[in-house]
Structure formats: structure tokens, C-alpha cells
Amino acid sequence: MRADAPAIEPGSLAVVGLGPGDPALRTPAVGDALAAATDILGYHTYLDLAGPFRPEQRVHATDNRVELDRARHAFDLAAAGARVVMVSSGDPGVFAMAAAVLEVLEHAESPAWRRVQLRILPGVSAAQAAAAVAGAPLGHDFCSLSLSDNLKPWDEIERRLALVCEADLVLALYNPRSKARPDQFRRAVALIRGRRAADTIVVLGRDIGRPGERLTVTTLADLDAEQVDMRTIVIVGSSRTRRIERPDGGCWVYTPRFY
Amino acid sequence: MRADAPAIEPGSLAVVGLGPGDPALRTPAVGDALAAATDILGYHTYLDLAGPFRPEQRVHATDNRVELDRARHAFDLAAAGARVVMVSSGDPGVFAMAAAVLEVLEHAESPAWRRVQLRILPGVSAAQAAAAVAGAPLGHDFCSLSLSDNLKPWDEIERRLALVCEADLVLALYNPRSKARPDQFRRAVALIRGRRAADTIVVLGRDIGRPGERLTVTTLADLDAEQVDMRTIVIVGSSRTRRIERPDGGCWVYTPRFY
């Protein structure tokens, strides 16, 4: 994305990241794409964050579980000449729509889809937004893992968790817990508790950058799974992650650059 | 960072991320902080990206190796009542200035430093910017590792690399190679080659979002260490990372959401 890149053109699809929600954390490139769009697609919660839209802009709201159908619809619209924008929260490239769009493109049902001018516009991810409010917990080596087993076997999730704990990386855990699988987060925490000290710092960021945002700093021992839902990002510190008390009673959390 | 957060105040320090360089990828919150600053500190290359500044704004350019001195200077200025902004490229929370600032705050030389109103404003990281141009290589579980052994023993870097290879994470490698340590990147690549298939996809992003940006898609077998320097971010795919050929002769790279 260069500043002199062409404006969004007919027959194009831009997959954009809104960032955490606050418009002050959304890039101008994404704002420009939304303003130029004829058609805007996305999960209705994210469309609410992206709007308001002009009356002549067509808004296609969908449920959260239909990523591939949404991507196919976007290619159909773009191939027919529309200026299409698909919205993700955070960064579309991090556990979001960009991979689904490319999955659909790889198995393109129409040759016209391959001629669509596709662009991915990055954004500030949920983990980065929570980290910035907390301090700098991602200041050194870290990993981002999804705990959802909708598309990945749970055994593989546990295997990866064990290895990244051994590597002493900070963990940013996406999709930690849903109503459909309330116990898996407890299993993940139990696994981590077996491999990290009880006083390991844990940061919970819920709806960061949105109304009602809540940041909680706790420890691995005190972490209560009931504090966590799908709108929460969980950051588990490494052995080096530290906290600094603040005069206002809060604290800063950071992971030093040195080891 | 809420939209209704107070504007940058006297006696404050904002540690801000410029994103990759292109102003279209910089958040409005960061632009507002820069506009309100009385004093702006940073590595001179990043200050060039952040400017131009008004004549009355004081710009304090430093070399890249003096992070702690720069942070102390920032606290001194803010404690004396200035509106201070410290610039990082990318995200200040990812291998950048936010951790250095908190390290200095923890060992504050003056009690006045603790009363400085400190904020961290996130940005699009180098890995995210390169990933967006390439497609969605970070679309599933990934880790971000620094290969610099200035502050971390090389043995620890190799240990972590081996574990994250075993975990089959996508790797985003920061600080891959410098003139002072030209051979370590070769050692890292040799280690990864022993653990990943020869046709594993590798993305090299150099100066992405800046003039002369260059994206290279290659394989682990064909990766040439001479293509890589400190201005390059290296993304090594997992066993699942795929490429899609494009009609224009290029390709898209993505890591599927499913396993």
C-alpha cells in the first residue's frame, strides 16, 4: 500500500482491518477504502464499528460463521464491477478474513474472480491494542495462537501450547472461550499452569478500543476462566514479564528486551 | 485509547508507532499526538518518516543504539512539563521503544518520572505490513522472534527457533541480520532447514510501506542470506502455508485457518 497507490477501482475487493474499534486507531487507508466502496460486507458487529455509511452504499451484513460464503459473495460483486470492501476487526491478516478470502480465491468458482483487483489493508490487532493499554507485554518474543478447535484439532492446540511454553514465549491467545466450548480454556490454562510459575503475569483485554473496554492484570494462579469470553484477548507473560506499580493504583506490564 | 481520551497534556509522554512508513497506514491517534507535541524524540530515520514538523517543535534525533538514554531524556523533558512524543516505526510494543521506556520507568532515577502521564499508541507492525502485501501468511498461529543477540544469548535464540519449528508455527523474524553479525542468519536458516521442508514458503519484505519497497516470495531451499538485511522482515511459512499464482505473474501467500 503506497500513498500513490490507485484509489479503489471498479472490479476490486479490499479486505480491511478496522483495528480494535476506536476510529482514532483505524488507518486512513482503511477509511479511504470504506468511503470509496459501493458494497461493504462483514459481520454485523464489525459493520456497526465501520459505519455510518452513505445511503447509496450497499451494506451486506452476515453472521460470524459464514466466512467462506461471505468471501464468495464479495468476489461475485467485485467481478461484476463493484468496489467492494470486506471488513474485519483488528488486522484482517491475523485470525480474520484475509485467509478466508485467499482460500476462496485459490478454489475460484469463476475465472472472473481471478481478475478482481484484490488488496489487503492491515490494521492494529486486538493483541496489540490490549498490549498498548497494558504497557508492552509483547515487547519481546511472542506467539499468537487461536484456541478455537472449529478448524484445528484440540490435540494440536495442546501440543503447540506445550512447545511455546517451553520456548518461554509470551502467549497472545485468540478465541479463548465460547459458549459452545466452555471447558477448553480451562484445559489450556491447566496445561500452562503446569509449565509456568504461579506468579506469571496474565493480561485480559476485553473490548479494548470499544465502549466498556476493560483491562485486567492478574496472575496465572488467580486467573478465573469466568473472566474470559470470545471478546477477550488473553496475554500470558513469559518468565521475564514484569509489572510496575503506578501512582494511580494501576500497573504497567512489560516484557524486557533483554534476556 | 478512547476517542474521548484527553488530548496530549503538559507533562506527558506518548510512545507512538508510525506503522511501516506510509502515512496512509498511520493511525489518526498517532498523527494527533505528533501534532500536539512540543518535543519529539527518536532514531533519525524514523523522525524523517514522522515529519515534517513545525518550527516551534523541538526534534531530538538520536542514533539507533541508545534506547535507554533516549527514554531517560524523554522522561526528563516530560517531567519538566513538555508534551513529549517518542517515535518508533511499526508498533512501539513489538521489538521497539515501549519496553525500553518501561524499563527506564521501573528504575526511575527521579520520582517526577513516575508522575509523567504515559501512553502507548500502537501501530501496524513490520510483519503485518509485509504480510498484507504478500496475502495472509500470518493468517493462522504464528510467532514473532528477534534474531538479535545484543540482549539475548544466541543459544536461547536457537532453542526457541527449534521449538517453534516443532510447533509448526509461521515465523516472523525481526532483526534478522546486521553487518556486525552476518553469519547468525545463516545459522538460523540452517537450523530451520533441518526442521522444515525445502519447499516451505518464505516471504522477504524490505522497506514495506516506504519508497523502494520490495517483496520477495521464495522457498526455504532457495533463500539466499544475501537478500536479507536489518531492514528486511523474514516470514517463514508453516507446513500449511500455500501460494496462489496471480494473472500478473506474481503470487499470493496465505496460511489457511484450518489445519
Short mmCIF file of C-alpha atoms in Angstrom, two decimals:
data_model
loop_
_atom_site.label_atom_id
_atom_site.label_comp_id
_atom_site.label_asym_id
_atom_site.label_seq_id
_atom_site.Cartn_x
_atom_site.Cartn_y
_atom_site.Cartn_z
CA MET A 1 0.00 0.00 0.00
CA ARG A 2 1.84 3.08 -1.21
CA ALA A 3 0.50 6.58 -0.70
CA ASP A 4 0.41 6.89 -4.50
CA ALA A 5 -1.48 3.62 -4.94
CA PRO A 6 -4.55 3.90 -7.16
CA ALA A 7 -7.79 4.62 -5.37
CA ILE A 8 -10.13 1.68 -5.00
CA GLU A 9 -11.29 0.80 -8.54
CA PRO A 10 -14.35 -0.82 -10.09
CA GLY A 11 -13.89 -4.58 -10.03
CA SER A 12 -11.89 -4.52 -6.82
CA LEU A 13 -12.02 -6.10 -3.40
CA ALA A 14 -10.25 -4.57 -0.39
CA VAL A 15 -10.08 -6.67 2.77
CA VAL A 16 -9.61 -4.12 5.52
CA GLY A 17 -8.80 -4.11 9.23
CA LEU A 18 -10.74 -1.67 11.39
CA GLY A 19 -8.31 -2.03 14.26
CA PRO A 20 -9.82 -2.52 17.72
CA GLY A 21 -12.81 -0.25 17.08
CA ASP A 22 -11.90 3.30 18.09
CA PRO A 23 -11.71 5.32 14.83
CA ALA A 24 -8.56 7.01 16.20
CA LEU A 25 -6.81 3.65 15.80
CA ARG A 26 -8.03 2.99 12.23
CA THR A 27 -5.62 3.76 9.36
CA PRO A 28 -6.50 6.42 6.77
CA ALA A 29 -6.09 3.79 4.03
CA VAL A 30 -8.98 1.84 5.53
CA GLY A 31 -11.10 4.98 5.93
CA ASP A 32 -10.49 5.86 2.27
CA ALA A 33 -11.44 2.36 1.11
CA LEU A 34 -14.68 2.48 3.12
CA ALA A 35 -15.53 5.90 1.71
CA ALA A 36 -14.99 4.74 -1.89
CA ALA A 37 -16.86 1.44 -1.55
CA THR A 38 -20.10 0.70 -3.38
CA ASP A 39 -20.57 -2.52 -1.38
CA ILE A 40 -19.45 -3.30 2.15
CA LEU A 41 -19.58 -6.80 3.61
CA GLY A 42 -18.93 -8.15 7.06
CA TYR A 43 -20.13 -9.50 10.36
CA HIS A 44 -22.82 -7.11 11.57
CA THR A 45 -20.93 -6.17 14.76
CA TYR A 46 -17.95 -5.04 12.70
CA LEU A 47 -20.14 -3.17 10.21
CA ASP A 48 -21.53 -1.20 13.17
CA LEU A 49 -17.94 -0.23 14.03
CA ALA A 50 -17.14 0.68 10.40
CA GLY A 51 -20.16 2.88 9.71
CA PRO A 52 -22.05 5.10 9.30
CA PHE A 53 -22.36 4.65 5.54
CA ARG A 54 -23.97 6.80 2.85
CA PRO A 55 -27.47 5.88 1.61
CA GLU A 56 -26.18 4.76 -1.80
CA GLN A 57 -23.64 2.35 -0.30
CA ARG A 58 -24.92 -1.23 -0.13
CA VAL A 59 -24.24 -2.91 3.19
CA HIS A 60 -24.28 -6.72 3.33
CA ALA A 61 -24.33 -7.87 6.95
CA THR A 62 -23.79 -11.54 7.73
CA ASP A 63 -23.39 -13.79 10.70
CA ASN A 64 -19.93 -14.57 12.05
CA ARG A 65 -19.84 -18.22 10.97
CA VAL A 66 -20.13 -17.85 7.22
CA GLU A 67 -16.69 -16.55 6.22
CA LEU A 68 -16.41 -18.55 3.00
CA ASP A 69 -19.90 -17.66 1.77
CA ARG A 70 -19.16 -14.01 2.52
CA ALA A 71 -15.90 -14.21 0.56
CA ARG A 72 -17.64 -15.80 -2.44
CA HIS A 73 -20.28 -13.08 -2.38
CA ALA A 74 -17.54 -10.43 -2.30
CA PHE A 75 -15.81 -11.90 -5.38
CA ASP A 76 -19.13 -12.10 -7.24
CA LEU A 77 -19.86 -8.44 -6.54
CA ALA A 78 -16.34 -7.31 -7.46
CA ALA A 79 -16.26 -9.41 -10.62
CA ALA A 80 -19.47 -7.66 -11.66
CA GLY A 81 -17.72 -4.28 -11.37
CA ALA A 82 -18.44 -3.18 -7.80
CA ARG A 83 -15.97 -1.50 -5.47
CA VAL A 84 -16.15 -4.00 -2.62
CA VAL A 85 -14.79 -3.68 0.90
CA MET A 86 -14.83 -6.55 3.36
CA VAL A 87 -14.33 -5.52 6.96
CA SER A 88 -12.55 -7.37 9.75
CA SER A 89 -11.90 -6.09 13.22
CA GLY A 90 -8.25 -5.84 14.19
CA ASP A 91 -5.95 -6.93 11.36
CA PRO A 92 -7.61 -8.94 8.55
CA GLY A 93 -4.37 -10.92 8.29
CA VAL A 94 -4.45 -12.19 11.90
CA PHE A 95 -7.13 -14.85 12.55
CA ALA A 96 -9.52 -12.94 10.32
CA MET A 97 -10.94 -12.59 6.81
CA ALA A 98 -7.83 -12.32 4.60
CA ALA A 99 -7.04 -16.04 4.82
CA ALA A 100 -10.68 -16.96 4.10
CA VAL A 101 -10.69 -14.69 1.04
CA LEU A 102 -7.50 -16.27 -0.31
CA GLU A 103 -8.84 -19.75 0.40
CA VAL A 104 -11.85 -18.92 -1.77
CA LEU A 105 -9.65 -17.37 -4.46
CA GLU A 106 -7.45 -20.49 -4.63
CA HIS A 107 -10.51 -22.59 -5.42
CA ALA A 108 -12.13 -19.90 -7.57
CA GLU A 109 -15.52 -20.96 -8.89
CA SER A 110 -15.36 -18.37 -11.67
CA PRO A 111 -12.33 -17.30 -13.75
CA ALA A 112 -13.59 -13.73 -13.33
CA TRP A 113 -12.75 -13.90 -9.62
CA ARG A 114 -9.05 -14.17 -10.51
CA ARG A 115 -9.21 -10.84 -12.36
CA VAL A 116 -10.56 -8.98 -9.33
CA GLN A 117 -8.06 -6.41 -8.05
CA LEU A 118 -7.50 -7.67 -4.51
CA ARG A 119 -5.81 -5.71 -1.73
CA ILE A 120 -5.33 -6.42 1.97
CA LEU A 121 -5.18 -3.35 4.23
CA PRO A 122 -3.69 -4.12 7.64
CA GLY A 123 -4.85 -2.81 11.00
CA VAL A 124 -3.92 -2.79 14.66
CA SER A 125 -4.71 -6.25 16.03
CA ALA A 126 -6.63 -7.00 19.23
CA ALA A 127 -3.45 -8.24 20.91
CA GLN A 128 -1.56 -5.05 20.04
CA ALA A 129 -4.38 -2.84 21.28
CA ALA A 130 -4.58 -4.67 24.61
CA ALA A 131 -0.80 -4.70 24.92
CA ALA A 132 -0.62 -0.92 24.39
CA VAL A 133 -3.12 -0.26 27.19
CA ALA A 134 -1.25 -2.68 29.48
CA GLY A 135 2.24 -1.38 28.63
CA ALA A 136 4.46 -3.61 26.48
CA PRO A 137 3.81 -7.27 27.31
CA LEU A 138 4.61 -8.17 23.65
CA GLY A 139 7.92 -6.28 23.85
CA HIS A 140 9.94 -9.41 23.24
CA ASP A 141 9.49 -12.82 21.56
CA PHE A 142 5.82 -13.80 21.47
CA CYS A 143 3.34 -16.01 19.67
CA SER A 144 -0.29 -15.59 18.64
CA LEU A 145 -2.38 -18.76 18.90
CA SER A 146 -6.06 -19.41 18.34
CA LEU A 147 -7.68 -21.70 20.91
CA SER A 148 -10.65 -22.42 18.64
CA ASP A 149 -10.87 -26.03 17.55
CA ASN A 150 -13.51 -25.34 14.92
CA LEU A 151 -10.85 -25.79 12.24
CA LYS A 152 -7.92 -27.34 14.13
CA PRO A 153 -7.83 -30.49 16.31
CA TRP A 154 -7.68 -29.80 20.05
CA ASP A 155 -4.69 -32.16 20.42
CA GLU A 156 -2.73 -29.95 18.03
CA ILE A 157 -3.63 -26.87 20.08
CA GLU A 158 -2.36 -28.55 23.25
CA ARG A 159 0.81 -29.71 21.50
CA ARG A 160 1.56 -26.17 20.32
CA LEU A 161 0.81 -24.66 23.73
CA ALA A 162 3.25 -27.03 25.40
CA LEU A 163 6.02 -26.18 22.95
CA VAL A 164 5.60 -22.41 23.12
CA CYS A 165 5.53 -22.62 26.92
CA GLU A 166 8.83 -24.49 26.76
CA ALA A 167 10.17 -21.79 24.41
CA ASP A 168 9.29 -19.20 27.10
CA LEU A 169 7.41 -17.03 24.60
CA VAL A 170 4.74 -14.58 25.67
CA LEU A 171 1.39 -16.03 24.53
CA ALA A 172 -1.37 -13.99 22.90
CA LEU A 173 -4.42 -16.26 22.90
CA TYR A 174 -7.22 -15.51 20.43
CA ASN A 175 -10.73 -17.02 20.53
CA PRO A 176 -10.06 -18.26 24.06
CA ARG A 177 -13.52 -19.42 25.03
CA SER A 178 -17.02 -19.66 23.62
CA LYS A 179 -20.36 -20.87 24.90
CA ALA A 180 -20.04 -23.88 22.61
CA ARG A 181 -16.73 -24.95 24.21
CA PRO A 182 -16.58 -23.51 27.73
CA ASP A 183 -14.15 -26.09 29.12
CA GLN A 184 -11.32 -25.87 26.62
CA PHE A 185 -9.98 -22.63 28.05
CA ARG A 186 -9.78 -24.32 31.46
CA ARG A 187 -7.82 -27.17 29.87
CA ALA A 188 -5.46 -24.72 28.19
CA VAL A 189 -4.92 -22.85 31.47
CA ALA A 190 -4.29 -26.13 33.31
CA LEU A 191 -1.67 -27.04 30.71
CA ILE A 192 0.04 -23.64 31.01
CA ARG A 193 -0.09 -23.77 34.84
CA GLY A 194 1.89 -26.99 34.67
CA ARG A 195 4.62 -25.21 32.73
CA ARG A 196 4.79 -21.63 34.02
CA ALA A 197 5.21 -20.19 37.53
CA ALA A 198 2.07 -19.38 39.54
CA ASP A 199 3.01 -15.68 39.63
CA THR A 200 3.29 -15.41 35.83
CA ILE A 201 1.54 -12.20 34.78
CA VAL A 202 -1.66 -12.54 32.76
CA VAL A 203 -3.38 -9.63 30.96
CA LEU A 204 -7.05 -9.86 29.94
CA GLY A 205 -8.25 -7.27 27.44
CA ARG A 206 -11.99 -7.20 26.78
CA ASP A 207 -13.47 -4.90 24.12
CA ILE A 208 -10.30 -2.80 24.10
CA GLY A 209 -10.82 0.28 21.94
CA ARG A 210 -14.61 -0.07 22.22
CA PRO A 211 -17.20 1.26 24.67
CA GLY A 212 -16.89 -0.53 28.02
CA GLU A 213 -13.28 -1.61 27.46
CA ARG A 214 -11.82 -3.47 30.43
CA LEU A 215 -8.21 -4.38 31.11
CA THR A 216 -7.44 -6.83 33.91
CA VAL A 217 -3.95 -7.70 35.14
CA THR A 218 -3.79 -10.89 37.16
CA THR A 219 -1.57 -13.93 37.61
CA LEU A 220 -1.70 -17.44 36.28
CA ALA A 221 -2.65 -18.67 39.78
CA ASP A 222 -5.50 -16.18 40.15
CA LEU A 223 -6.82 -16.37 36.58
CA ASP A 224 -10.52 -17.19 36.63
CA ALA A 225 -11.86 -18.70 33.40
CA GLU A 226 -15.18 -16.96 34.06
CA GLN A 227 -13.45 -13.61 33.38
CA VAL A 228 -12.81 -14.71 29.80
CA ASP A 229 -15.11 -14.89 26.76
CA MET A 230 -14.78 -14.65 22.97
CA ARG A 231 -14.44 -10.87 23.18
CA THR A 232 -11.40 -11.21 25.44
CA ILE A 233 -7.79 -11.41 24.32
CA VAL A 234 -5.58 -13.25 26.82
CA ILE A 235 -1.88 -12.43 27.09
CA VAL A 236 0.16 -14.80 29.26
CA GLY A 237 3.59 -13.43 30.17
CA SER A 238 6.91 -15.23 29.81
CA SER A 239 9.18 -15.90 32.80
CA ARG A 240 10.60 -12.40 32.24
CA THR A 241 7.38 -10.38 32.03
CA ARG A 242 7.23 -7.82 34.84
CA ARG A 243 4.82 -5.33 36.41
CA ILE A 244 5.44 -1.79 37.65
CA GLU A 245 3.04 -0.23 40.12
CA ARG A 246 1.60 3.14 39.12
CA PRO A 247 0.82 6.08 41.40
CA ASP A 248 -2.86 5.82 40.36
CA GLY A 249 -3.12 2.29 41.79
CA GLY A 250 -2.88 0.54 38.44
CA CYS A 251 0.19 -1.05 36.94
CA TRP A 252 2.20 -1.31 33.76
CA VAL A 253 3.15 -4.71 32.36
CA TYR A 254 6.17 -5.21 30.11
CA THR A 255 8.46 -7.89 28.78
CA PRO A 256 12.06 -6.66 28.78
CA ARG A 257 14.07 -6.63 25.60
CA PHE A 258 16.96 -8.36 27.35
CA TYR A 259 17.03 -11.97 28.47
CA MET B 1 -7.01 4.90 23.81
CA ARG B 2 -10.60 6.04 23.60
CA ALA B 3 -11.82 8.59 21.09
CA ASP B 4 -12.78 10.77 24.05
CA ALA B 5 -9.37 10.42 25.72
CA PRO B 6 -7.80 13.72 26.75
CA ALA B 7 -5.54 15.31 24.16
CA ILE B 8 -1.83 15.02 24.91
CA GLU B 9 -1.18 17.11 28.03
CA PRO B 10 1.75 19.01 29.51
CA GLY B 11 3.91 16.61 31.47
CA SER B 12 3.10 13.69 29.21
CA LEU B 13 4.97 11.13 27.16
CA ALA B 14 3.34 9.28 24.26
CA VAL B 15 5.26 6.37 22.76
CA VAL B 16 3.84 6.07 19.27
CA GLY B 17 4.07 3.64 16.35
CA LEU B 18 4.34 5.17 12.88
CA GLY B 19 3.43 1.89 11.21
CA PRO B 20 5.58 0.84 8.27
CA GLY B 21 6.13 4.39 6.98
CA ASP B 22 3.37 5.24 4.53
CA PRO B 23 1.20 7.91 6.24
CA ALA B 24 -1.90 6.10 4.92
CA LEU B 25 -1.04 3.29 7.34
CA ARG B 26 -0.51 5.54 10.39
CA THR B 27 -3.36 5.87 12.91
CA PRO B 28 -5.03 9.26 13.50
CA ALA B 29 -4.19 8.94 17.23
CA VAL B 30 -0.50 8.97 16.34
CA GLY B 31 -0.93 11.88 13.95
CA ASP B 32 -2.74 13.85 16.67
CA ALA B 33 -0.01 13.13 19.21
CA LEU B 34 2.70 14.28 16.78
CA ALA B 35 0.76 17.47 16.00
CA ALA B 36 0.36 18.31 19.71
CA ALA B 37 3.95 17.54 20.72
CA THR B 38 6.39 20.17 21.92
CA ASP B 39 9.27 17.67 21.81
CA ILE B 40 9.71 14.69 19.52
CA LEU B 41 12.42 12.07 20.08
CA GLY B 42 13.54 9.14 18.03
CA TYR B 43 16.02 7.48 15.74
CA HIS B 44 16.69 9.93 12.92
CA THR B 45 15.39 7.60 10.20
CA TYR B 46 12.03 7.32 11.98
CA LEU B 47 11.87 11.08 12.60
CA ASP B 48 12.23 11.56 8.84
CA LEU B 49 9.18 9.31 8.39
CA ALA B 50 7.23 11.14 11.14
CA GLY B 51 7.84 14.71 9.90
CA PRO B 52 7.64 17.38 8.71
CA PHE B 53 7.36 19.28 12.00
CA ARG B 54 6.52 22.90 12.77
CA PRO B 55 9.40 25.30 13.51
CA GLU B 56 8.48 25.60 17.20
CA GLN B 57 8.53 21.82 17.74
CA ARG B 58 11.84 20.58 19.17
CA VAL B 59 13.16 17.49 17.41
CA HIS B 60 15.71 15.34 19.25
CA ALA B 61 17.27 12.86 16.82
CA THR B 62 19.46 10.08 18.16
CA ASP B 63 21.31 7.05 16.94
CA ASN B 64 19.58 3.66 16.97
CA ARG B 65 21.65 2.11 19.76
CA VAL B 66 20.82 4.45 22.63
CA GLU B 67 17.26 3.44 23.53
CA LEU B 68 17.68 3.79 27.30
CA ASP B 69 19.36 7.21 27.10
CA ARG B 70 16.59 8.36 24.78
CA ALA B 71 13.93 7.12 27.20
CA ARG B 72 15.59 8.93 30.15
CA HIS B 73 15.73 12.12 28.11
CA ALA B 74 12.04 11.76 27.28
CA PHE B 75 11.08 11.41 30.97
CA ASP B 76 13.23 14.41 31.90
CA LEU B 77 11.51 16.57 29.28
CA ALA B 78 8.02 15.36 30.23
CA ALA B 79 8.67 15.77 33.96
CA ALA B 80 9.61 19.38 33.22
CA GLY B 81 6.21 19.96 31.63
CA ALA B 82 6.77 19.22 27.94
CA ARG B 83 4.38 17.31 25.67
CA VAL B 84 6.76 14.59 24.54
CA VAL B 85 6.32 12.07 21.75
CA MET B 86 8.76 9.24 21.18
CA VAL B 87 8.50 7.65 17.76
CA SER B 88 9.02 4.02 16.78
CA SER B 89 8.46 2.54 13.38
CA GLY B 90 5.86 -0.22 13.25
CA ASP B 91 4.29 -0.87 16.65
CA PRO B 92 6.20 0.53 19.65
CA GLY B 93 5.10 -2.55 21.59
CA VAL B 94 6.76 -5.05 19.22
CA PHE B 95 10.57 -5.12 19.47
CA ALA B 96 10.59 -1.35 19.83
CA MET B 97 10.64 1.57 22.25
CA ALA B 98 7.72 0.83 24.63
CA ALA B 99 9.64 -1.87 26.53
CA ALA B 100 12.71 0.37 26.80
CA VAL B 101 10.59 3.21 28.18
CA LEU B 102 9.01 0.94 30.80
CA GLU B 103 12.41 -0.49 31.71
CA VAL B 104 13.59 3.07 32.43
CA LEU B 105 10.39 3.86 34.35
CA GLU B 106 10.81 0.79 36.57
CA HIS B 107 14.25 2.04 37.63
CA ALA B 108 13.19 5.69 37.67
CA GLU B 109 16.05 8.00 38.59
CA SER B 110 13.64 10.75 39.60
CA PRO B 111 10.30 10.43 41.44
CA ALA B 112 8.97 13.01 38.98
CA TRP B 113 9.25 10.45 36.16
CA ARG B 114 6.57 8.36 37.85
CA ARG B 115 4.12 11.26 37.65
CA VAL B 116 4.52 11.62 33.87
CA GLN B 117 1.31 10.76 32.05
CA LEU B 118 2.50 7.88 29.88
CA ARG B 119 0.60 6.42 26.92
CA ILE B 120 1.50 3.82 24.32
CA LEU B 121 -0.15 4.26 20.90
CA PRO B 122 0.02 1.11 18.78
CA GLY B 123 0.73 0.88 15.06
CA VAL B 124 0.82 -1.61 12.21
CA SER B 125 3.96 -3.71 12.69
CA ALA B 126 6.52 -4.51 10.01
CA ALA B 127 5.40 -8.15 9.93
CA GLN B 128 1.76 -7.16 9.43
CA ALA B 129 2.62 -4.72 6.65
CA ALA B 130 4.68 -7.31 4.78
CA ALA B 131 2.03 -9.96 5.36
CA ALA B 132 -0.68 -7.72 3.89
CA VAL B 133 1.31 -7.15 0.68
CA ALA B 134 2.03 -10.89 0.42
CA GLY B 135 -1.53 -12.02 1.23
CA ALA B 136 -2.15 -13.60 4.63
CA PRO B 137 0.90 -15.63 5.69
CA LEU B 138 0.10 -14.78 9.35
CA GLY B 139 -3.47 -15.99 8.93
CA HIS B 140 -3.04 -18.74 11.50
CA ASP B 141 -0.85 -19.47 14.54
CA PHE B 142 2.43 -17.58 14.32
CA CYS B 143 5.29 -16.26 16.42
CA SER B 144 7.42 -13.14 16.27
CA LEU B 145 11.07 -13.65 17.23
CA SER B 146 14.03 -11.31 17.23
CA LEU B 147 17.27 -12.84 15.93
CA SER B 148 19.40 -10.14 17.53
CA ASP B 149 21.70 -11.44 20.25
CA ASN B 150 22.58 -7.98 21.52
CA LEU B 151 20.36 -8.59 24.56
CA LYS B 152 19.67 -12.35 24.40
CA PRO B 153 22.14 -15.28 24.21
CA TRP B 154 22.38 -16.90 20.79
CA ASP B 155 21.85 -20.35 22.34
CA GLU B 156 18.46 -19.19 23.60
CA ILE B 157 17.54 -17.95 20.14
CA GLU B 158 18.41 -21.34 18.63
CA ARG B 159 16.48 -23.16 21.38
CA ARG B 160 13.36 -21.08 20.70
CA LEU B 161 13.66 -21.50 16.93
CA ALA B 162 13.82 -25.28 17.28
CA LEU B 163 10.71 -25.35 19.49
CA VAL B 164 8.59 -23.07 17.32
CA CYS B 165 9.59 -25.09 14.25
CA GLU B 166 8.38 -28.20 16.06
CA ALA B 167 5.14 -26.37 16.92
CA ASP B 168 4.67 -25.73 13.17
CA LEU B 169 4.06 -22.02 13.72
CA VAL B 170 4.64 -19.47 11.00
CA LEU B 171 7.76 -17.49 11.97
CA ALA B 172 8.09 -13.71 11.67
CA LEU B 173 11.78 -12.99 12.18
CA TYR B 174 12.77 -9.47 13.25
CA ASN B 175 16.33 -8.06 13.19
CA PRO B 176 17.42 -10.99 11.03
CA ARG B 177 20.91 -9.86 10.08
CA SER B 178 23.28 -6.98 10.61
CA LYS B 179 26.77 -6.11 9.45
CA ALA B 180 28.01 -6.85 12.97
CA ARG B 181 26.65 -10.42 12.90
CA PRO B 182 26.36 -11.53 9.27
CA ASP B 183 26.62 -15.25 9.97
CA GLN B 184 23.88 -15.72 12.53
CA PHE B 185 21.09 -15.53 9.99
CA ARG B 186 22.79 -18.35 8.05
CA ARG B 187 22.89 -20.39 11.25
CA ALA B 188 19.21 -19.70 11.91
CA VAL B 189 18.31 -20.71 8.35
CA ALA B 190 20.38 -23.89 8.63
CA LEU B 191 18.52 -24.78 11.82
CA ILE B 192 15.13 -24.16 10.19
CA ARG B 193 16.14 -26.12 7.06
CA GLY B 194 16.79 -29.11 9.28
CA ARG B 195 13.21 -28.91 10.58
CA ARG B 196 11.02 -27.71 7.68
CA ALA B 197 10.54 -28.96 4.11
CA ALA B 198 12.71 -27.49 1.36
CA ASP B 199 9.64 -26.08 -0.41
CA THR B 200 8.44 -24.19 2.67
CA ILE B 201 7.38 -20.72 1.53
CA VAL B 202 9.48 -17.77 2.69
CA VAL B 203 8.44 -14.12 2.32
CA LEU B 204 11.02 -11.33 2.49
CA GLY B 205 9.66 -7.82 2.97
CA ARG B 206 12.18 -4.98 2.69
CA ASP B 207 11.17 -1.37 3.38
CA ILE B 208 7.50 -2.28 3.00
CA GLY B 209 5.39 0.89 3.10
CA ARG B 210 8.43 3.04 2.23
CA PRO B 211 9.96 4.19 -1.05
CA GLY B 212 11.62 1.29 -2.82
CA GLU B 213 9.60 -1.39 -1.03
CA ARG B 214 10.40 -4.89 -2.22
CA LEU B 215 8.54 -8.12 -1.56
CA THR B 216 10.18 -11.42 -2.45
CA VAL B 217 8.49 -14.82 -2.26
CA THR B 218 10.90 -17.72 -2.28
CA THR B 219 11.37 -21.11 -0.62
CA LEU B 220 13.48 -22.28 2.26
CA ALA B 221 15.72 -24.13 -0.22
CA ASP B 222 16.25 -21.07 -2.41
CA LEU B 223 16.54 -18.48 0.36
CA ASP B 224 19.78 -16.54 -0.06
CA ALA B 225 21.04 -14.84 3.12
CA GLU B 226 22.45 -12.04 0.96
CA GLN B 227 18.85 -10.97 0.18
CA VAL B 228 18.33 -10.16 3.86
CA ASP B 229 19.46 -7.20 5.96
CA MET B 230 18.25 -5.32 9.07
CA ARG B 231 15.57 -3.56 7.00
CA THR B 232 14.07 -6.91 5.98
CA ILE B 233 11.36 -8.81 7.79
CA VAL B 234 11.50 -12.56 7.13
CA ILE B 235 8.34 -14.67 7.29
CA VAL B 236 8.87 -18.43 7.15
CA GLY B 237 5.71 -20.38 6.42
CA SER B 238 4.40 -23.37 8.34
CA SER B 239 3.83 -26.77 6.73
CA ARG B 240 0.38 -25.46 5.70
CA THR B 241 1.35 -22.13 4.14
CA ARG B 242 0.39 -22.04 0.45
CA ARG B 243 0.86 -19.89 -2.65
CA ILE B 244 -1.65 -18.96 -5.35
CA GLU B 245 -0.39 -17.80 -8.74
CA ARG B 246 -1.76 -14.46 -9.96
CA PRO B 247 -2.61 -13.49 -13.53
CA ASP B 248 0.00 -10.69 -13.32
CA GLY B 249 2.80 -13.22 -12.76
CA GLY B 250 3.02 -12.62 -9.02
CA CYS B 251 1.53 -14.74 -6.30
CA TRP B 252 -0.44 -14.59 -3.07
CA VAL B 253 0.78 -16.38 0.04
CA TYR B 254 -1.55 -17.48 2.81
CA THR B 255 -1.76 -19.78 5.78
CA PRO B 256 -5.19 -21.44 5.94
CA ARG B 257 -7.34 -21.13 9.01
CA PHE B 258 -7.92 -24.87 9.05
CA TYR B 259 -5.37 -27.50 9.99
#
